[in-house]
Coordinates of N, CA, C and O in Angstrom, one line a residue:
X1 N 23.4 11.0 1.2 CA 24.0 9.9 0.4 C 23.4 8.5 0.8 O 23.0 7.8 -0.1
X2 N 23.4 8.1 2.1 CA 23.2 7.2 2.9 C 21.4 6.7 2.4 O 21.1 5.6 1.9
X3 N 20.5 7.9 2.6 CA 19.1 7.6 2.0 C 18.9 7.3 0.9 O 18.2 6.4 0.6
X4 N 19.8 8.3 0.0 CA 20.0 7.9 -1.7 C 19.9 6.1 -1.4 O 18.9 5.4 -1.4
X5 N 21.0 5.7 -1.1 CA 21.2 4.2 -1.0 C 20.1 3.5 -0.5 O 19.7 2.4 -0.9
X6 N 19.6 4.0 0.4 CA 18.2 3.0 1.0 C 17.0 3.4 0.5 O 15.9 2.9 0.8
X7 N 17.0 4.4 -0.4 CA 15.9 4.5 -1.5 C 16.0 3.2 -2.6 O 15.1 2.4 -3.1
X8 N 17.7 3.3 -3.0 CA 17.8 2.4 -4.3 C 17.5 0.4 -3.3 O 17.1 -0.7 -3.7
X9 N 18.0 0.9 -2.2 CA 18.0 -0.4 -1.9 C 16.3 -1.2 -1.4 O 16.1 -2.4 -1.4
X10 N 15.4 -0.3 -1.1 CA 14.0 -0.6 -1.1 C 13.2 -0.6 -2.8 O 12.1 -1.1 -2.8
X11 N 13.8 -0.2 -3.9 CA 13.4 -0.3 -4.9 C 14.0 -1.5 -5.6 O 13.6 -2.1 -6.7
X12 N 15.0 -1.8 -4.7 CA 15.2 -3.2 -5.3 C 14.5 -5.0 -4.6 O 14.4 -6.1 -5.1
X13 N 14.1 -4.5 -3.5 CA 14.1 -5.2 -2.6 C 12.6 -5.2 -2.3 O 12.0 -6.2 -2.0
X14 N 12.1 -4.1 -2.2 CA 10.4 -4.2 -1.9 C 10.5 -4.0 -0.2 O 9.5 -3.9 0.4
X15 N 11.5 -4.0 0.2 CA 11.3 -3.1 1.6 C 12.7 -2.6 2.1 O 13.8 -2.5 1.7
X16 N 11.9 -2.2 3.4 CA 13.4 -1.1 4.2 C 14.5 -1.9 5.3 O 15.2 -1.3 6.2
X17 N 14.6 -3.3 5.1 CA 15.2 -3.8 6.5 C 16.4 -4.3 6.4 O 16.9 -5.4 6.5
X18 N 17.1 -2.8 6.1 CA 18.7 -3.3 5.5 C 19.2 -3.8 6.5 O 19.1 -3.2 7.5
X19 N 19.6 -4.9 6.3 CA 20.3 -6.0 7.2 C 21.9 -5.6 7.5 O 22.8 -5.3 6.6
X20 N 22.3 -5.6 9.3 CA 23.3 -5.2 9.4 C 24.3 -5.1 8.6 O 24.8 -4.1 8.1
X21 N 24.7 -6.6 8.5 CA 25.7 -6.5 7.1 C 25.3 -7.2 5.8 O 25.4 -8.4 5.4
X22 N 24.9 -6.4 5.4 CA 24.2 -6.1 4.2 C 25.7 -6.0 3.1 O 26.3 -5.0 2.9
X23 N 26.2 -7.3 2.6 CA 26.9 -7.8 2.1 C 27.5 -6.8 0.9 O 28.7 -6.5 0.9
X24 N 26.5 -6.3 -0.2 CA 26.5 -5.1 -1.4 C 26.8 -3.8 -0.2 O 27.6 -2.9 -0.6
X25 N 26.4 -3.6 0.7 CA 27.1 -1.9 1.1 C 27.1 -2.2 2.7 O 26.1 -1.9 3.3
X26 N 28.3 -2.7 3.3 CA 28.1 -2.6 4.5 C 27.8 -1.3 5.2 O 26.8 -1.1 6.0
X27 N 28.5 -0.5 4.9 CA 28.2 1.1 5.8 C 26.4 1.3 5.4 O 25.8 1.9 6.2
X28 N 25.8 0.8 4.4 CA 24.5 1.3 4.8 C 24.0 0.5 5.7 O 22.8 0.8 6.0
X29 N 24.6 -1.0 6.4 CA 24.1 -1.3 7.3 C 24.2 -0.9 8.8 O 23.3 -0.9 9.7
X30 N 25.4 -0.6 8.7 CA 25.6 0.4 9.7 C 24.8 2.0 9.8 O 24.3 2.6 10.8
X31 N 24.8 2.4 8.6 CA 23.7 3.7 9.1 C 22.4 3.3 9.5 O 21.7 3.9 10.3
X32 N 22.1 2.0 8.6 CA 20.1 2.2 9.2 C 20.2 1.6 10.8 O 19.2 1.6 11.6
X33 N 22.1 0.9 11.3 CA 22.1 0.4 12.8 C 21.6 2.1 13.3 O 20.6 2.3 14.0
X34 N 22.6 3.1 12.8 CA 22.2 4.2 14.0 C 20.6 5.0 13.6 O 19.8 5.6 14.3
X35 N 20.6 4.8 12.6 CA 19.1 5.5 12.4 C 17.9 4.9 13.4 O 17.3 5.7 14.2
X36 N 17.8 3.6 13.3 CA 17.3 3.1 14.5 C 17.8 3.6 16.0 O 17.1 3.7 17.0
X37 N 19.1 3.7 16.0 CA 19.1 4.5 17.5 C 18.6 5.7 18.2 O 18.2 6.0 19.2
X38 N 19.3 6.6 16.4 CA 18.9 8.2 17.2 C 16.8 8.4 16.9 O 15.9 9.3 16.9
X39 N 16.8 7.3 16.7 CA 15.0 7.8 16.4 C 14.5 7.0 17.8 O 13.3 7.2 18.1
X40 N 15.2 6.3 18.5 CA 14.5 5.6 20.0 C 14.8 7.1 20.3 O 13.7 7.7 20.3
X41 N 15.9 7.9 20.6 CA 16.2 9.2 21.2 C 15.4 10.5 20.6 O 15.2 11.5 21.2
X42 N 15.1 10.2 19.4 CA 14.2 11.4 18.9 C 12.5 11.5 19.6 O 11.9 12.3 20.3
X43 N 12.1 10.0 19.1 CA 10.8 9.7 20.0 C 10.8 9.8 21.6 O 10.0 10.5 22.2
X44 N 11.6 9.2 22.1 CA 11.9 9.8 23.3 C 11.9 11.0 24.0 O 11.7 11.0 25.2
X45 N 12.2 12.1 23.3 CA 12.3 14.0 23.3 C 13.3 13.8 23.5 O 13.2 14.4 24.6
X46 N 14.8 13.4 23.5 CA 15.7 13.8 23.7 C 16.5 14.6 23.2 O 16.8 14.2 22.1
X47 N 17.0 15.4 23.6 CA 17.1 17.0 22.9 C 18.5 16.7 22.6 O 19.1 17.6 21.9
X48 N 19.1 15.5 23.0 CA 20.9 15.5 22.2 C 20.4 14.3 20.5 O 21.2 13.8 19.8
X49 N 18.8 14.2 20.4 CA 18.9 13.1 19.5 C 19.3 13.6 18.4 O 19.0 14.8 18.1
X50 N 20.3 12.6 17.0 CA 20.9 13.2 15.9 C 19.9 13.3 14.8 O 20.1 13.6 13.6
X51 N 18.5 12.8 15.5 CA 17.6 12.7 14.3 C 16.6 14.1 14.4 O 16.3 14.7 15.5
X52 N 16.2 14.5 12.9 CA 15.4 15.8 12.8 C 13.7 15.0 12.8 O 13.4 13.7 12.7
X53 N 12.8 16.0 12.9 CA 11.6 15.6 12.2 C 11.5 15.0 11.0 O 10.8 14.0 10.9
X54 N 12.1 15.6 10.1 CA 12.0 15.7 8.8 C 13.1 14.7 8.1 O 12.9 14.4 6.9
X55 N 14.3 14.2 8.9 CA 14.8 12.7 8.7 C 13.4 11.6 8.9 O 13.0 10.8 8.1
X56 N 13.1 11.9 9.8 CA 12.3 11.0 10.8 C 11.2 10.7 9.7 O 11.1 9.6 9.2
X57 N 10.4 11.6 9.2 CA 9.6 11.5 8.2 C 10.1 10.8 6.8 O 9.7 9.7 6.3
X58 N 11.1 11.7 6.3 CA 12.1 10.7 4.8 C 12.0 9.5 5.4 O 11.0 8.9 4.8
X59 N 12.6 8.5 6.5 CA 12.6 7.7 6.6 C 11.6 6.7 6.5 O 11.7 5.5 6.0
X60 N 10.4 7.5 7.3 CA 9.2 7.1 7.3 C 8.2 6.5 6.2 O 7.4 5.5 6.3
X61 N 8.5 7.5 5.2 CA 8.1 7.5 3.9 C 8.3 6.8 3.1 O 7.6 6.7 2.1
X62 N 9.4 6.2 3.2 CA 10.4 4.7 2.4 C 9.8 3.6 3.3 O 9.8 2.5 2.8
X63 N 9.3 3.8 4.3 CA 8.9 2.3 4.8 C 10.0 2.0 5.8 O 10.1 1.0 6.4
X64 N 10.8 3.1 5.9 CA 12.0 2.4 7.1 C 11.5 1.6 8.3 O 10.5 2.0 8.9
X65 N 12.1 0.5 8.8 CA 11.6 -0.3 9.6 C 12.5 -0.5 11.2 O 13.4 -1.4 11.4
X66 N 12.1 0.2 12.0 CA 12.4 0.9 13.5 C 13.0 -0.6 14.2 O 14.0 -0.5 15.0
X67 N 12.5 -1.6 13.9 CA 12.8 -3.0 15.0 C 13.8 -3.7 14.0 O 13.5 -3.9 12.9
X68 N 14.9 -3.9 14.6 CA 15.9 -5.2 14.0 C 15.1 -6.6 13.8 O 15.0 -7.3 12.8
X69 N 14.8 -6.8 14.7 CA 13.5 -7.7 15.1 C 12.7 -8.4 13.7 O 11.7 -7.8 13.4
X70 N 13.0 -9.3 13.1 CA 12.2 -10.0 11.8 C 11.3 -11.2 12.4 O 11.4 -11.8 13.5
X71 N 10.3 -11.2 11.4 CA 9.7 -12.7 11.6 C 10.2 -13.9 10.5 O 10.6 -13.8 9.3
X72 N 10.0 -14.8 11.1 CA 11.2 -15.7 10.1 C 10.6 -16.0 8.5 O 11.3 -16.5 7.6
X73 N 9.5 -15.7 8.5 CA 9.7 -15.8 6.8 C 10.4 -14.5 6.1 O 10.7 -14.7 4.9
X74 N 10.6 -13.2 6.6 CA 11.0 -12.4 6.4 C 12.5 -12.5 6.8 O 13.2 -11.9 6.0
X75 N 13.1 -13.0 7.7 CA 14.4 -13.4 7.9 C 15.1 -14.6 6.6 O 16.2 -14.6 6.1
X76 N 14.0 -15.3 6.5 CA 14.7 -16.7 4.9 C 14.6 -15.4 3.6 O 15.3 -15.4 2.6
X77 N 13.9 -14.9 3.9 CA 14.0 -14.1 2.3 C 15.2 -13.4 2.5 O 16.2 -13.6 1.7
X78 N 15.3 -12.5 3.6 CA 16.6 -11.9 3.4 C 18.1 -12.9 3.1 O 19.1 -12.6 2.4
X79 N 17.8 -13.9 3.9 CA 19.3 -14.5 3.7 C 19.4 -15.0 2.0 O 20.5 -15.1 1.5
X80 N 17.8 -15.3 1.0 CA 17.8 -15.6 0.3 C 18.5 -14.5 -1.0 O 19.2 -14.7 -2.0
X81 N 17.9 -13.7 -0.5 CA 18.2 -12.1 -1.0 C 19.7 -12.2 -1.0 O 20.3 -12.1 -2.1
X82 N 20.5 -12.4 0.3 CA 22.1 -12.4 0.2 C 22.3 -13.9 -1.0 O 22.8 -13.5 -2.1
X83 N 22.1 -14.8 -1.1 CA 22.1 -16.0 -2.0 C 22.1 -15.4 -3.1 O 23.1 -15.8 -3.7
X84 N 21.2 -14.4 -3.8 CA 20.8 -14.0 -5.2 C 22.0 -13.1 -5.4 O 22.3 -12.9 -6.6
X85 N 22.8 -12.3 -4.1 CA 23.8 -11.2 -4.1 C 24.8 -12.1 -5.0 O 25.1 -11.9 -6.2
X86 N 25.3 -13.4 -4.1 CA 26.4 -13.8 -3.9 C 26.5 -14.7 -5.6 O 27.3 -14.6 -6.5
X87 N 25.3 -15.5 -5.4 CA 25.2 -16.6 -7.1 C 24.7 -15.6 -8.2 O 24.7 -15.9 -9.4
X88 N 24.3 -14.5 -7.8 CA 23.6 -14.1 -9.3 C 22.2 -15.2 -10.0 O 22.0 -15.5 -11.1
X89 N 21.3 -15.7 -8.6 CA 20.1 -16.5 -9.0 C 19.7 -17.2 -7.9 O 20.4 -17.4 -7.0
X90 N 18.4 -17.5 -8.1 CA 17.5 -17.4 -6.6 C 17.5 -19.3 -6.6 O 16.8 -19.9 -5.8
X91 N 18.5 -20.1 -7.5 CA 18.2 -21.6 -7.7 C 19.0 -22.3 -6.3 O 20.2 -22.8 -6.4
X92 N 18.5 -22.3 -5.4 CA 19.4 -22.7 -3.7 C 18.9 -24.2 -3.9 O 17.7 -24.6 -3.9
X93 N 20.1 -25.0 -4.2 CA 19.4 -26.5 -3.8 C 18.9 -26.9 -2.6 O 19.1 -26.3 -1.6
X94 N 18.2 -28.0 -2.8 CA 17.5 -28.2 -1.7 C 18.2 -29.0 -0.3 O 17.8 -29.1 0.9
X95 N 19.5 -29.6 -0.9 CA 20.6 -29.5 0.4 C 22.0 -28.6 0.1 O 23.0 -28.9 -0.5
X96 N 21.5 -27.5 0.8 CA 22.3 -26.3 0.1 C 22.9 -26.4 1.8 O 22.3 -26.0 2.7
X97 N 24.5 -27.0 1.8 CA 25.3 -27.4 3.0 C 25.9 -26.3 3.6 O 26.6 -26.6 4.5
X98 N 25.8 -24.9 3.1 CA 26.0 -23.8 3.8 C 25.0 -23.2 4.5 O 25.2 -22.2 5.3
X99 N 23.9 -23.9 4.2 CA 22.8 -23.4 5.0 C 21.3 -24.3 4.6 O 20.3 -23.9 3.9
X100 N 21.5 -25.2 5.1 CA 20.8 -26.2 4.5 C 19.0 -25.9 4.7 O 18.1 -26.5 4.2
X101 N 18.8 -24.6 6.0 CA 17.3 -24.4 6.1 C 17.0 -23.8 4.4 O 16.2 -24.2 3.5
X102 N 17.7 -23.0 4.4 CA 17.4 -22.2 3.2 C 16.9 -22.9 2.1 O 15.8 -22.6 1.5
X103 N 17.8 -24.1 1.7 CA 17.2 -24.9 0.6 C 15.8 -25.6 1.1 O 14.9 -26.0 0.4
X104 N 15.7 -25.6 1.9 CA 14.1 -26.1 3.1 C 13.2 -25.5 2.9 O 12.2 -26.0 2.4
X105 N 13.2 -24.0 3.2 CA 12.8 -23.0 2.8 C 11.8 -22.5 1.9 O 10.6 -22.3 2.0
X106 N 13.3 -22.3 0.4 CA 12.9 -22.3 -0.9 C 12.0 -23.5 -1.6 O 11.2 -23.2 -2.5
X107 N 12.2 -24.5 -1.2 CA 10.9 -25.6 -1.5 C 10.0 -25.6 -0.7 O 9.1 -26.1 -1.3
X108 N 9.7 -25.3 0.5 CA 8.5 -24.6 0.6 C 7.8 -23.7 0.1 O 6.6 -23.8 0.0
X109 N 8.7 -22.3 -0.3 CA 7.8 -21.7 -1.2 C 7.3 -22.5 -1.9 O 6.2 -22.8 -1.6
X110 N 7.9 -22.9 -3.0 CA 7.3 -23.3 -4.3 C 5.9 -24.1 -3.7 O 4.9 -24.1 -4.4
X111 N 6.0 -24.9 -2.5 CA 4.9 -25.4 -2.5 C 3.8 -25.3 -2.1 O 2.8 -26.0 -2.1
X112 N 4.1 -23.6 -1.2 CA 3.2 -23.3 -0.7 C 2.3 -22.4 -2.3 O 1.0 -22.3 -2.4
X113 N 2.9 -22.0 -3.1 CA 2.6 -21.4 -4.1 C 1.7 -22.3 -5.1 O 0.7 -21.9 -5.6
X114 N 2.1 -23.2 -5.1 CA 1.3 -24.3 -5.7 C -0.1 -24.2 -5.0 O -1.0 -23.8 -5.7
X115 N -0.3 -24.4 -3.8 CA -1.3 -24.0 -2.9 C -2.1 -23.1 -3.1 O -3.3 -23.1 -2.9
X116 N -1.1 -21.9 -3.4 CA -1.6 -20.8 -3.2 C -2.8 -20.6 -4.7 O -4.0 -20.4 -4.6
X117 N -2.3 -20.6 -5.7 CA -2.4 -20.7 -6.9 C -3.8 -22.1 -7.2 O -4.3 -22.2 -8.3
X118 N -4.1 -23.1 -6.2 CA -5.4 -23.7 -6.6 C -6.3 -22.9 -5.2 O -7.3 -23.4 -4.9
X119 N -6.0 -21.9 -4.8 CA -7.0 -21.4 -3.8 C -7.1 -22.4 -2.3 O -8.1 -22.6 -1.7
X120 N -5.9 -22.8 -2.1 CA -6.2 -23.5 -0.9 C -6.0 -22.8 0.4 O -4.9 -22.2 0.6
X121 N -6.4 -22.9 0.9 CA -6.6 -21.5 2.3 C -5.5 -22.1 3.3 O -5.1 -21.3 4.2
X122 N -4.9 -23.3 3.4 CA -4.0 -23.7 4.2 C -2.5 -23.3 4.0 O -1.6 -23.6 4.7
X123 N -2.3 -22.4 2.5 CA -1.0 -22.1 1.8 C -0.7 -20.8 2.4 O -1.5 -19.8 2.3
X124 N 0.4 -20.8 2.9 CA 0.7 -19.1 3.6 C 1.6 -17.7 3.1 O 2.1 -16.7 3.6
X125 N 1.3 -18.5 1.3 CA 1.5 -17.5 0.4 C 0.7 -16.5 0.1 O -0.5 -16.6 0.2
X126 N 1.3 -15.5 -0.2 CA 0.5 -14.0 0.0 C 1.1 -12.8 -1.5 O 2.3 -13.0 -1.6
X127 N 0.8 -12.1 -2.1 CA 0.7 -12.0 -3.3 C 2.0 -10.9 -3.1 O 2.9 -10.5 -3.9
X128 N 1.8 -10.5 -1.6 CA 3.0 -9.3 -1.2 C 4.2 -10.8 -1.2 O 5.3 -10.5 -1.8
X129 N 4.2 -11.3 -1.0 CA 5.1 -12.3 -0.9 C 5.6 -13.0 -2.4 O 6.7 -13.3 -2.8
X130 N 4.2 -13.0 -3.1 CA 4.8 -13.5 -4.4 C 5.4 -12.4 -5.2 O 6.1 -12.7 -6.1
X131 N 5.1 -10.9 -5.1 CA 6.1 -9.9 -5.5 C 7.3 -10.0 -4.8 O 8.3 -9.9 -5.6
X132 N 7.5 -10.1 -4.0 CA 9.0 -10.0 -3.8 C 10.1 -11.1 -3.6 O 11.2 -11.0 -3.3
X133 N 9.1 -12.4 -4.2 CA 10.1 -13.5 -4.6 C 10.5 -13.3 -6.0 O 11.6 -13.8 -6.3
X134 N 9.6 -12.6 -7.0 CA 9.8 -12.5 -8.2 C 10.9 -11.2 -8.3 O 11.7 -11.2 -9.2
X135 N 10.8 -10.4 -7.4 CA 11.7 -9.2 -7.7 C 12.8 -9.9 -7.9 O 13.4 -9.8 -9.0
X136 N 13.2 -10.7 -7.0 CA 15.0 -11.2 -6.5 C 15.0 -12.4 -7.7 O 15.9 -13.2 -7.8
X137 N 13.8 -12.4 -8.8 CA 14.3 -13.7 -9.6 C 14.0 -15.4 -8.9 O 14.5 -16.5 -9.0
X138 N 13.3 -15.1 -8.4 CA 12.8 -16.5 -7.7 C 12.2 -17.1 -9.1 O 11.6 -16.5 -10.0
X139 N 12.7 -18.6 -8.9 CA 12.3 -19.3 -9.7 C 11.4 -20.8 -9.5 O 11.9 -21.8 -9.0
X140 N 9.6 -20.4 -9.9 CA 8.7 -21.4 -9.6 C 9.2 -22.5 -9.2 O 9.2 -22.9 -8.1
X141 N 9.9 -23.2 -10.5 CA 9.8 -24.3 -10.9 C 11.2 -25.1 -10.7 O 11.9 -24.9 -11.7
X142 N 11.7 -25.7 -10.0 CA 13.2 -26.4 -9.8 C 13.8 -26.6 -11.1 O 14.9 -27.1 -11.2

């Protein structure tokens, strides 16, 4: 059941890094917490680990992601991601006082996008990036 969910939740999302508390289904944040544990104990050989090969692989196969550990443009999308949960739209003002990096953030995108879009090599937009701003409803233009 648990994969069922982290299948639908990578087909929504464009990856596997369900976030502890993953606001829409906490318990799947808690499962991908122990999946990440019993697979340090599977890779390890440990013969009490709750993980199979063939978990280990399904998981694999979705893109599941082993490290909690984000890099921070991958950390603003997610919280952005929770933003689109919570408003139903990706429009975060730009002094958004519950979390005012975020609105910092989101106008950066747009401007690095602008960048990105006259070919300027200094813009650290990336086309994997502009898919998955568009999944969540990111919107170009303020």
């Amino acid at each position: 059941k648990r994969y069922e969910e982290l299948v639908s939740f990578v087909e929504k999302f464009g990856h596997a890094r369900v976030p502890l508390k993953f606001p829409a289904n906490l318990s799947l944040g808690e499962w991908a917490k122990c999946q990440r544990r019993f697979c340090k104990c599977y890779l390890n050989g440990d013969a009490t680990s709750k993980m199979t090969k063939d978990q280990f692989e399904l998981l694999k196969k979705v893109g599941f992601e082993w490290e909690r550990c984000r890099k921070p443009w991958e950390k603003s999308y997610e919280e952005l991601v929770r933003f689109v949960d919570k408003f139903g739209h990706a429009r975060v003002p730009l002094k958004y006082l519950p979390n005012p990096s975020l609105g910092t953030w989101v106008d950066s995108q747009r401007r690095s996008y602008k960048k990105f879009l006259k070919g300027d090599a200094s813009s650290s937009m990336t086309e994997d990036r502009i898919q998955l701003l568009n999944k969540i409803g990111f919107e170009w233009r303020p």
